[in-house]
Short mmCIF file of C-alpha atoms in Angstrom, two decimals:
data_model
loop_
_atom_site.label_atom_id
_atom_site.label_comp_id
_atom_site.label_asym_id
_atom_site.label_seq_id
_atom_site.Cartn_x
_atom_site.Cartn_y
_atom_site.Cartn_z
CA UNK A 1 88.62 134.89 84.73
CA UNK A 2 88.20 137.79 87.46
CA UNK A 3 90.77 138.77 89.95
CA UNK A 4 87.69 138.21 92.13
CA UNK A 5 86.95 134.88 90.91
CA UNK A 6 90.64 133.48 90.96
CA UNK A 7 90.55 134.11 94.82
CA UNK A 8 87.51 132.42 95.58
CA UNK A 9 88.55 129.39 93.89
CA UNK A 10 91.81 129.79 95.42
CA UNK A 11 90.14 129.79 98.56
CA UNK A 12 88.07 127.14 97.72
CA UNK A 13 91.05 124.91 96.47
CA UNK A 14 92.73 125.27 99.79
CA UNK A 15 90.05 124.43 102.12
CA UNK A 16 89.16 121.07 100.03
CA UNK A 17 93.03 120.17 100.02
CA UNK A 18 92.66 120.75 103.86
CA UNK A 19 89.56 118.47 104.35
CA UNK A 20 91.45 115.89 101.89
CA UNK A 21 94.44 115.61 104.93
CA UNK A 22 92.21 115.33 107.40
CA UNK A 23 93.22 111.83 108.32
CA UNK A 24 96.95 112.78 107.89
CA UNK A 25 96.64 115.68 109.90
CA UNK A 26 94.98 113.74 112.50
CA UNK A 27 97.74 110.90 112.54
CA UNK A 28 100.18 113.71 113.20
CA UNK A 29 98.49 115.54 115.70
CA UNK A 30 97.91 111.72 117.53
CA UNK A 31 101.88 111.45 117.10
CA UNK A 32 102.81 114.73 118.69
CA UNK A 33 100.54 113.85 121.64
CA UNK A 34 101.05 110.19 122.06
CA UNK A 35 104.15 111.03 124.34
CA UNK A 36 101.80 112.25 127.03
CA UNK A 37 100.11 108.71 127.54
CA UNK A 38 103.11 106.85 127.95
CA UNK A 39 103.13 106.23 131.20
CA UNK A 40 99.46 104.18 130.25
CA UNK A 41 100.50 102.65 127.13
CA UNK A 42 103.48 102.43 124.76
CA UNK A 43 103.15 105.02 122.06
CA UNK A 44 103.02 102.69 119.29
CA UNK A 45 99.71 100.89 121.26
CA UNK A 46 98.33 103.99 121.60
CA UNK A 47 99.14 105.22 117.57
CA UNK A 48 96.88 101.83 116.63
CA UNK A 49 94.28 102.78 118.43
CA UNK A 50 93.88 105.96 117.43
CA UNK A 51 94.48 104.91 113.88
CA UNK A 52 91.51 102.60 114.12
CA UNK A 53 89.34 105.42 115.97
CA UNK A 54 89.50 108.06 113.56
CA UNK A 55 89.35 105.77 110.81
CA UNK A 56 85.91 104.72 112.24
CA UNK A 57 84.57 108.23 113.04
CA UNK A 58 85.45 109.24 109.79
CA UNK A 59 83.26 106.02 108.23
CA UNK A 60 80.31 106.28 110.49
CA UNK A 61 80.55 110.42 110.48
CA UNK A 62 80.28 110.34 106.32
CA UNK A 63 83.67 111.61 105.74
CA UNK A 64 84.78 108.44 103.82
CA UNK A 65 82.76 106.10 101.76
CA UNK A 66 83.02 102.31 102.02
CA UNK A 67 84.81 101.95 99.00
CA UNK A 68 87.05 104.39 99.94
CA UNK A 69 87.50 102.50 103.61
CA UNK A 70 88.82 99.28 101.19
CA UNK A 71 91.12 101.07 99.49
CA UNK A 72 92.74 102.73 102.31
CA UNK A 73 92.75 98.85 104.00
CA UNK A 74 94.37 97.47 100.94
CA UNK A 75 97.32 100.15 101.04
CA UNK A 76 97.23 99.46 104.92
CA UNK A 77 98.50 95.93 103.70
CA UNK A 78 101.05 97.15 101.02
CA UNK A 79 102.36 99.33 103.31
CA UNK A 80 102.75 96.72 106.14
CA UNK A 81 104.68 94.16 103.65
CA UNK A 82 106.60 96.85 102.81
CA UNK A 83 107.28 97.41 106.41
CA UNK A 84 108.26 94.17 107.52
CA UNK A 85 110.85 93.67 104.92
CA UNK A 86 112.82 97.27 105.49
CA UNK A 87 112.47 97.10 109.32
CA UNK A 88 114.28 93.23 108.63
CA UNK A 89 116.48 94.49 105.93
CA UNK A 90 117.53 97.38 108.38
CA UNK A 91 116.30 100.06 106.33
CA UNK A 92 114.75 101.92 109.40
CA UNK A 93 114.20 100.84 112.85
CA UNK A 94 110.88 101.60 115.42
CA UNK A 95 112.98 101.18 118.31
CA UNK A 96 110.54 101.62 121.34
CA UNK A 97 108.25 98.45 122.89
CA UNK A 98 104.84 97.79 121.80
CA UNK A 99 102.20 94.98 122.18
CA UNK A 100 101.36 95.59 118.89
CA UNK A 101 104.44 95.28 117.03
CA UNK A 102 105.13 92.30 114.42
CA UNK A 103 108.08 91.40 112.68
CA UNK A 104 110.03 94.47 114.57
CA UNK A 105 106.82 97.00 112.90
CA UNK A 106 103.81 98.38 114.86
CA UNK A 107 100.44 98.21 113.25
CA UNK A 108 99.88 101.39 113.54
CA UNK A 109 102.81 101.94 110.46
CA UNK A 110 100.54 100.87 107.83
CA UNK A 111 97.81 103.34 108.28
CA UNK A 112 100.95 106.02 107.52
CA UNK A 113 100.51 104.47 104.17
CA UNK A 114 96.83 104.34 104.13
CA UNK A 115 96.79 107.83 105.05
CA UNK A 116 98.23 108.54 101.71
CA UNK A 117 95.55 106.83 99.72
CA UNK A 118 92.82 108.30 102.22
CA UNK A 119 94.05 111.82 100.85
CA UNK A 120 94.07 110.73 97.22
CA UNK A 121 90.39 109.42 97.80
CA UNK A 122 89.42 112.21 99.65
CA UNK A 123 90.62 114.75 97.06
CA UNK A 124 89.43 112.78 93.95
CA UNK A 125 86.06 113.14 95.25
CA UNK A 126 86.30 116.58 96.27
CA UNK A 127 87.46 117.79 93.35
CA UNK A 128 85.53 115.34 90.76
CA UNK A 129 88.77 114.23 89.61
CA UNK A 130 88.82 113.53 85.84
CA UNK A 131 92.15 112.09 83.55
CA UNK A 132 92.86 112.63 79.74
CA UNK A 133 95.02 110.49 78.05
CA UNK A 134 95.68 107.86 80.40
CA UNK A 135 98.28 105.71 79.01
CA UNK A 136 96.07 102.00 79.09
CA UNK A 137 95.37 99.72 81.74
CA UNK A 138 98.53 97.87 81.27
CA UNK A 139 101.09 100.15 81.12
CA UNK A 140 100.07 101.73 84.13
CA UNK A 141 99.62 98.47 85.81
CA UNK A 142 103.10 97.48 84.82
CA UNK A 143 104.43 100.89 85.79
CA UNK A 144 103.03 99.98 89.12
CA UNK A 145 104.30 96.84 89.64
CA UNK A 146 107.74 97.69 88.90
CA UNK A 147 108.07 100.47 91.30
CA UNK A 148 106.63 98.57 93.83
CA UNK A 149 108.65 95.49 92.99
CA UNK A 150 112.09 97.66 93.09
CA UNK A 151 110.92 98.93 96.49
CA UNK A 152 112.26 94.87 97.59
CA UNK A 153 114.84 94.57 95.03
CA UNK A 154 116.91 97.63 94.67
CA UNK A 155 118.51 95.78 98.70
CA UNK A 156 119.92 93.02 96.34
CA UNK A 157 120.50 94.47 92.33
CA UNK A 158 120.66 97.48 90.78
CA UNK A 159 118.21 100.15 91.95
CA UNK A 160 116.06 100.69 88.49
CA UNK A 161 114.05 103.65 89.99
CA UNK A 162 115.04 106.29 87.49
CA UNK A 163 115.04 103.73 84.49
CA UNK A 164 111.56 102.85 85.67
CA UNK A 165 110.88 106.71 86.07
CA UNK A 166 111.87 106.98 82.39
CA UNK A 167 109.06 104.83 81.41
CA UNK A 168 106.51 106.90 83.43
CA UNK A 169 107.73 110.14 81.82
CA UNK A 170 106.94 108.34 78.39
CA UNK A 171 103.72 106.96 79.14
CA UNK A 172 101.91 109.43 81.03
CA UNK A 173 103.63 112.10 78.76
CA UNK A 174 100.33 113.33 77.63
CA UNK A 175 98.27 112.51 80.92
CA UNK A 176 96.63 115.38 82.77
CA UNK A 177 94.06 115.53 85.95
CA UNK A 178 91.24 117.40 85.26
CA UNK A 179 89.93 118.94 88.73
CA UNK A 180 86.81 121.45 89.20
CA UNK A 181 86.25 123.90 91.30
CA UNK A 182 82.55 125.29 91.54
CA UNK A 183 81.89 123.52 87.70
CA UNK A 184 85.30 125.12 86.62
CA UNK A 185 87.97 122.71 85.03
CA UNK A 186 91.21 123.49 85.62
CA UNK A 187 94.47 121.06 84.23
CA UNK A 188 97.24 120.07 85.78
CA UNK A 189 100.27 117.55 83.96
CA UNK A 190 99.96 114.21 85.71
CA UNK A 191 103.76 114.10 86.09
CA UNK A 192 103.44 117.66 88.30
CA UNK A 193 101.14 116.34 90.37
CA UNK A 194 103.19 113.30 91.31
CA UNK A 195 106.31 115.31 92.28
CA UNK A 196 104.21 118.07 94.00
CA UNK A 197 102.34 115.24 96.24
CA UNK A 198 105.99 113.45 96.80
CA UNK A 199 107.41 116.42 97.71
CA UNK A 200 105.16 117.52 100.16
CA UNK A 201 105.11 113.70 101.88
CA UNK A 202 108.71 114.15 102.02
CA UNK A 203 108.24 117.35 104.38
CA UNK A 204 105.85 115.60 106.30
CA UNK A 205 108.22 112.30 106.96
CA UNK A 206 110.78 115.19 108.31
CA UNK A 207 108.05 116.28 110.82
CA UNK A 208 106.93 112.10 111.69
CA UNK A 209 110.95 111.05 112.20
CA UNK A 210 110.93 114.58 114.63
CA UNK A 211 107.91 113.07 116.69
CA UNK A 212 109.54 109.60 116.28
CA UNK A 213 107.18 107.65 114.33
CA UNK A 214 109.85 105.84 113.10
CA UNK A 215 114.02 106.44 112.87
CA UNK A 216 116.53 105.88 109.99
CA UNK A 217 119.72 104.03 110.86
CA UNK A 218 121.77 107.83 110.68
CA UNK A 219 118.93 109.27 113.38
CA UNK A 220 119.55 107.81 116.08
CA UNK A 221 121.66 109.04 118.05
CA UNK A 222 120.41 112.79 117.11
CA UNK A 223 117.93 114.13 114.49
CA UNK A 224 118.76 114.89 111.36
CA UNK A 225 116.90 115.80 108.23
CA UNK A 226 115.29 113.04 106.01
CA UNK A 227 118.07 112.18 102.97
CA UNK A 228 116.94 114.38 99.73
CA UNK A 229 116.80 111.31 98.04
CA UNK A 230 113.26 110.32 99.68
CA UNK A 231 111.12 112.42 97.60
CA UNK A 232 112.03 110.21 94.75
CA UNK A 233 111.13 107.51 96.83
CA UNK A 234 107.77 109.22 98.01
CA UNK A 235 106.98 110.51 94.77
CA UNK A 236 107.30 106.51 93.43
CA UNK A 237 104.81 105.31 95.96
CA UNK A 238 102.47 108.33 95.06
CA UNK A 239 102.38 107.07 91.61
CA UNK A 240 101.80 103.31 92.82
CA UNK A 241 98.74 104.91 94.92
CA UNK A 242 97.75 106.74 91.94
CA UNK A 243 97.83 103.98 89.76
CA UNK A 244 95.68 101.68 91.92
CA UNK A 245 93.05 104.16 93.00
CA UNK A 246 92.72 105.64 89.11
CA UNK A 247 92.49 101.69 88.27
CA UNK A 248 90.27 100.75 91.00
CA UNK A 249 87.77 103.43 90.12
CA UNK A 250 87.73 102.62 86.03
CA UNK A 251 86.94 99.42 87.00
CA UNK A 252 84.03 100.28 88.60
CA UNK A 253 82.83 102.58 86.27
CA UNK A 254 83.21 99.48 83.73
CA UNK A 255 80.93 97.30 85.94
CA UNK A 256 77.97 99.78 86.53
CA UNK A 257 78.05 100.64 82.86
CA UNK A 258 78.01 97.27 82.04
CA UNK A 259 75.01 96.53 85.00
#
């Protein structure tokens, strides 16, 4: 390959990964302005409607697809579970009022989950996302359910995350993502990927606990940086995601080959 050639897929890579966060990026930017309508509505009010708003003008405006609209609900819902039992558990802590806030969680936290699976959609698409030597449908789907399950657990036994993280180095040992740029394939280990995407979540959380989207129990009183230990963390749930979008979209390959 050209010099020449490397930088305009280069070029190209970067503005796709850009249109991929746009919902992220748009969360965030609604986060570091949601402080100036507080004396209208309480952030976290004003965070859910937002959410819903840019969800819908990226449906209606062609940026998102409708299947890709019921994945990001179904993480929306993960997430929110999720939510409910570390807010009670005391895990983290949205200390401000809202009318929208359940259990001790605002609605709005879930679509910081969804926003996750709406870049993973996004990208997939963008980039034609292919993978070699997945590892089988139940594997993975046991890998997924354990990490997800721990998530609960690990407050009341032994937290299994690295034995767990053992069996995803076996399994998806040999599993690569095949992504193309202008008809180009280029590979990247499936493992990489998963610690790349964690890591970079992690650096965003640092930036949402700064705007206050939500506090940990040690920020409180002043901010501090997120504990290293949450890119494992974030790099779990990126697999989960991976897992059920990679899943979700065999499946439906499956039924329109079999229609």
């Amino acid at each position: 390959m050209s010099l020449k050639t490397f930088i305009r897929h280069f070029a190209i890579f970067t503005v796709q990964q850009a249109l991929s966060c746009v919902f992220p990026v748009l969360v965030f930017s609604m986060l570091a302005l949601s402080h100036l309508f507080t004396g209208f509505i309480p952030r976290y009010d004003f965070m859910l409607i937002a959410c819903i708003v840019i969800q819908a003008a990226m449906f209606f405006g062609g940026l998102e697809t409708k299947d890709e609209v019921i994945v990001i609900c179904v993480f929306h819902l993960l997430g929110l579970m999720m939510e409910l039992f570390k807010v009670h558990i005391g895990s983290w802590s949205y200390p401000e009022f809202a009318y929208s806030k359940f259990g001790g969680v605002p609605l709005y936290s879930g679509f910081m989950y969804a926003s996750v699976a709406s870049y993973m959609c996004q990208a997939w698409r963008r980039f034609d996302l292919e993978i070699v030597n997945w590892p089988g449908h139940w594997p993975a789907r046991i890998c997924g359910a354990l990490i997800y399950l721990n998530f609960f657990t690990n407050h009341f036994i032994i937290d299994v995350r690295y034995y767990i993280g053992l069996l995803i180095l076996y399994f998806f040992r040999k599993s690569t993502v095949l992504f193309h740029i202008q008809k180009k394939a280029y590979r990247m280990p499936v493992i990489l990927s998963f610690i790349l995407i964690g890591f970079f979540i992690w650096l965003a959380e640092n930036v949402a606990t700064k705007l206050g989207a939500w506090k940990y129990a040690y920020q409180h009183k002043t901010w501090a940086m997120v504990n290293y230990q949450k890119i494992s963390s974030w790099g779990f749930l990126v697999i989960v995601s991976f897992i059920i979008i990679a899943e979700l979209k065999m499946l439906k390959e499956n039924i329109e080959e079999k229609g």
